[in-house]
XYZ file of C-alpha atoms in Angstrom:
250
model
C -32.662 -1.131 -7.013
C -35.923 -2.838 -5.732
C -35.620 -0.921 -2.292
C -35.195 2.085 -3.905
C -38.386 4.404 -4.120
C -39.047 5.912 -7.578
C -41.363 8.710 -8.488
C -42.093 10.590 -11.612
C -39.091 13.089 -11.050
C -36.536 10.271 -9.617
C -35.727 8.783 -6.601
C -37.611 10.242 -3.628
C -35.528 12.265 -1.134
C -36.164 9.462 1.575
C -34.117 6.854 -0.429
C -30.989 9.153 -0.513
C -28.631 8.186 2.213
C -28.017 10.847 4.684
C -24.845 12.539 4.305
C -22.699 12.165 7.299
C -20.482 15.219 6.459
C -21.046 18.978 8.018
C -22.293 21.177 5.454
C -19.040 23.101 5.375
C -17.086 19.762 4.406
C -19.220 18.591 1.681
C -17.831 19.103 -1.540
C -17.916 17.541 -5.366
C -14.134 18.237 -5.898
C -12.324 14.931 -5.269
C -9.250 16.573 -4.831
C -10.890 18.061 -1.537
C -12.310 14.521 -0.270
C -11.202 14.176 3.228
C -9.557 10.795 2.419
C -7.343 12.423 -0.087
C -6.496 15.406 2.279
C -5.314 12.863 4.869
C -3.125 11.403 1.632
C -1.671 14.719 1.186
C -0.840 15.075 4.829
C 0.984 11.706 4.819
C 3.474 12.970 1.629
C 4.045 15.980 3.652
C 5.002 14.152 6.690
C 6.994 11.404 4.701
C 8.806 14.271 2.984
C 9.831 15.924 5.961
C 10.617 12.444 7.460
C 13.359 12.122 4.457
C 15.108 15.276 5.540
C 15.743 14.153 8.893
C 16.618 10.464 7.966
C 20.191 10.494 8.065
C 20.815 13.136 10.938
C 18.335 12.667 13.536
C 16.690 9.211 13.788
C 14.151 9.939 16.426
C 12.461 12.470 14.496
C 12.193 10.802 11.169
C 10.979 7.930 13.145
C 8.176 10.125 14.625
C 7.221 11.909 11.393
C 7.140 8.582 9.212
C 5.279 6.761 11.912
C 2.603 9.574 11.625
C 2.319 9.114 8.312
C 2.147 5.421 8.370
C -0.674 5.660 11.056
C -2.753 7.974 8.792
C -2.582 5.049 6.164
C -5.040 3.386 8.111
C -6.777 6.485 8.806
C -7.478 7.294 5.052
C -9.460 4.246 4.445
C -11.378 4.454 7.321
C -12.563 8.080 6.248
C -13.107 6.971 2.883
C -15.741 4.471 3.955
C -17.075 6.644 6.755
C -17.741 9.564 4.430
C -18.432 7.464 1.370
C -15.534 9.049 -0.391
C -13.757 6.000 -1.995
C -12.202 7.165 -5.351
C -9.778 5.586 -8.052
C -7.620 8.828 -7.225
C -7.406 8.207 -3.710
C -6.574 4.268 -3.987
C -3.754 5.364 -6.460
C -2.559 7.848 -4.275
C -2.548 5.683 -1.137
C -0.588 2.841 -2.969
C 1.944 5.328 -4.527
C 2.432 6.922 -1.322
C 3.549 3.532 0.331
C 5.677 2.526 -2.441
C 7.351 5.544 -2.378
C 7.799 5.894 1.500
C 8.753 2.114 1.866
C 11.227 2.755 -1.219
C 13.183 5.779 0.255
C 13.466 3.817 3.793
C 14.832 0.568 1.719
C 16.940 3.028 -0.226
C 18.639 4.485 3.183
C 19.115 0.877 4.390
C 20.997 -0.377 1.404
C 23.372 2.464 2.380
C 23.446 2.161 6.197
C 25.125 -1.096 6.928
C 28.774 -0.410 4.647
C 30.534 -3.106 6.353
C 27.854 -5.738 5.423
C 27.677 -5.298 1.422
C 25.208 -8.462 1.345
C 22.493 -6.375 2.999
C 22.744 -3.798 0.189
C 22.040 -6.360 -2.537
C 19.198 -7.750 -0.223
C 17.574 -4.273 0.376
C 18.051 -3.418 -3.344
C 16.177 -6.746 -4.288
C 13.378 -6.151 -1.835
C 12.991 -2.663 -3.071
C 12.512 -4.108 -6.737
C 10.355 -6.714 -5.602
C 8.022 -4.223 -3.836
C 7.688 -2.186 -6.858
C 7.761 -4.816 -9.421
C 4.626 -6.628 -7.744
C 2.674 -3.817 -6.898
C 2.750 -2.587 -10.427
C 2.311 -5.970 -11.966
C -0.683 -6.658 -9.704
C -2.460 -3.073 -10.224
C -2.015 -3.430 -14.104
C -3.192 -7.070 -14.276
C -6.366 -6.277 -12.304
C -7.134 -3.061 -14.403
C -6.624 -5.466 -17.585
C -8.693 -7.998 -16.153
C -11.459 -5.155 -15.630
C -11.649 -5.178 -11.968
C -12.922 -2.246 -9.917
C -10.152 -2.455 -7.557
C -6.508 -3.869 -6.689
C -7.811 -5.435 -4.019
C -10.781 -7.155 -5.794
C -8.804 -10.652 -5.908
C -10.989 -13.772 -5.642
C -9.952 -17.303 -4.319
C -9.492 -18.601 -7.994
C -7.117 -16.166 -8.583
C -5.062 -16.746 -5.211
C -6.035 -17.775 -1.941
C -3.160 -16.079 -0.377
C -4.032 -12.848 -2.124
C -7.692 -13.008 -1.289
C -7.189 -13.229 2.376
C -4.510 -10.645 2.119
C -6.719 -8.117 0.596
C -10.005 -8.768 1.914
C -9.130 -9.364 5.521
C -8.508 -5.893 7.091
C -6.839 -7.665 10.257
C -4.370 -9.476 8.112
C -3.719 -6.787 5.498
C -3.030 -4.301 8.693
C -0.893 -6.783 10.541
C 1.322 -7.657 7.581
C 2.076 -3.820 6.501
C 2.535 -2.669 10.120
C 4.908 -5.291 10.930
C 6.866 -4.929 7.517
C 7.398 -1.238 7.938
C 8.083 -1.668 11.821
C 10.827 -4.044 10.923
C 12.316 -1.873 8.371
C 12.261 1.101 10.852
C 14.000 -0.903 13.463
C 16.774 -1.970 11.219
C 16.770 1.976 10.335
C 17.351 2.668 14.128
C 19.996 0.137 14.745
C 22.163 1.480 11.795
C 23.122 4.656 14.047
C 25.588 4.408 16.836
C 24.591 4.872 20.253
C 24.966 8.504 21.163
C 23.676 8.529 24.733
C 22.477 6.544 27.628
C 18.892 7.051 26.826
C 19.208 5.167 23.321
C 21.020 2.643 25.058
C 18.051 2.174 27.456
C 16.083 1.229 24.444
C 18.214 -0.410 22.451
C 16.953 -3.638 23.719
C 13.371 -2.897 22.776
C 14.505 -1.860 19.260
C 16.165 -5.133 18.921
C 13.301 -7.056 20.379
C 10.899 -5.403 17.706
C 13.460 -6.259 14.886
C 13.490 -9.883 15.960
C 9.424 -10.084 16.598
C 8.296 -8.483 13.301
C 11.042 -10.162 11.152
C 8.795 -13.488 10.512
C 6.043 -10.998 9.228
C 8.052 -9.101 6.963
C 9.364 -12.010 5.754
C 5.902 -13.423 5.119
C 5.037 -10.054 3.368
C 8.024 -10.348 0.939
C 6.600 -13.889 -0.208
C 3.286 -12.341 -0.742
C 4.821 -9.825 -2.820
C 6.329 -12.601 -4.866
C 3.274 -14.552 -5.297
C 1.347 -11.157 -6.275
C 3.741 -10.756 -8.831
C 3.778 -14.236 -9.859
C 0.008 -14.170 -10.020
C -0.127 -11.088 -12.140
C 2.166 -12.366 -14.667
C 0.072 -15.666 -14.907
C -2.938 -13.351 -15.275
C -1.259 -10.977 -17.963
C -0.078 -14.057 -19.977
C -3.580 -15.542 -19.654
C -5.022 -12.405 -21.140
C -2.487 -12.147 -23.895
C -3.604 -15.952 -24.811
C -7.187 -14.974 -24.916
C -6.751 -11.990 -27.004
C -4.395 -13.813 -29.569
C -6.884 -16.961 -29.908
C -9.695 -14.281 -30.343
C -7.660 -12.452 -33.203
C -6.381 -15.922 -34.814
C -10.378 -16.684 -34.996
C -11.167 -13.680 -36.388
C -8.305 -13.898 -38.957
C -9.615 -17.321 -39.494
C -12.916 -16.023 -40.576
C -11.833 -13.449 -42.822
C -9.825 -15.718 -44.756
C -12.902 -18.081 -45.274
């Protein structure tokens, strides 16, 4: 870069950015980067929450909630310590998809007297997995450096969703809060203490519903745009192949 001083033996020490990590935390092993360690902690907490999910809703909610909060922390750590990696990005997305899928799987069986909800939760689970898989694959085929690198020409909605951290956090947080509130409401009331917070849980379910519904719309748009991107790539590749074959035949 123009601002970088170059000497005979390479860039000067003054041009190198200072490492904000203490010496004992510095490593070149990607597996041991701080954001990825936070990611492992998320997996452990989410896994333990699954054990408590059918038997102890409060414990499960606390563990699940801490795992979700760490989702925001690992992104901050990646930027703070300049440790953003492709492995970390995929680990983060896979953890998100797995935790949400497990919660939706539980919800699909949590309301046996309302079979239509089972179909709805199964649909939402499928939409979540399909949209994110297709989106990541389409962005990879497009040559984007990240699945969040969505330009406005591809989709104004997705561009706002992925580039505005406030929007991204709000939709993801409210989406999880809505499903968690439905999870808590699926349990019978065993105590007066739970009866006392029941209005709060119901209120949270109502308040978060519009944003959760919007998140499902975003998932659908994401899947549709990913399909469009892949089709356009296919068309372009087939056109190049046709032109190449035409040149050979001549």
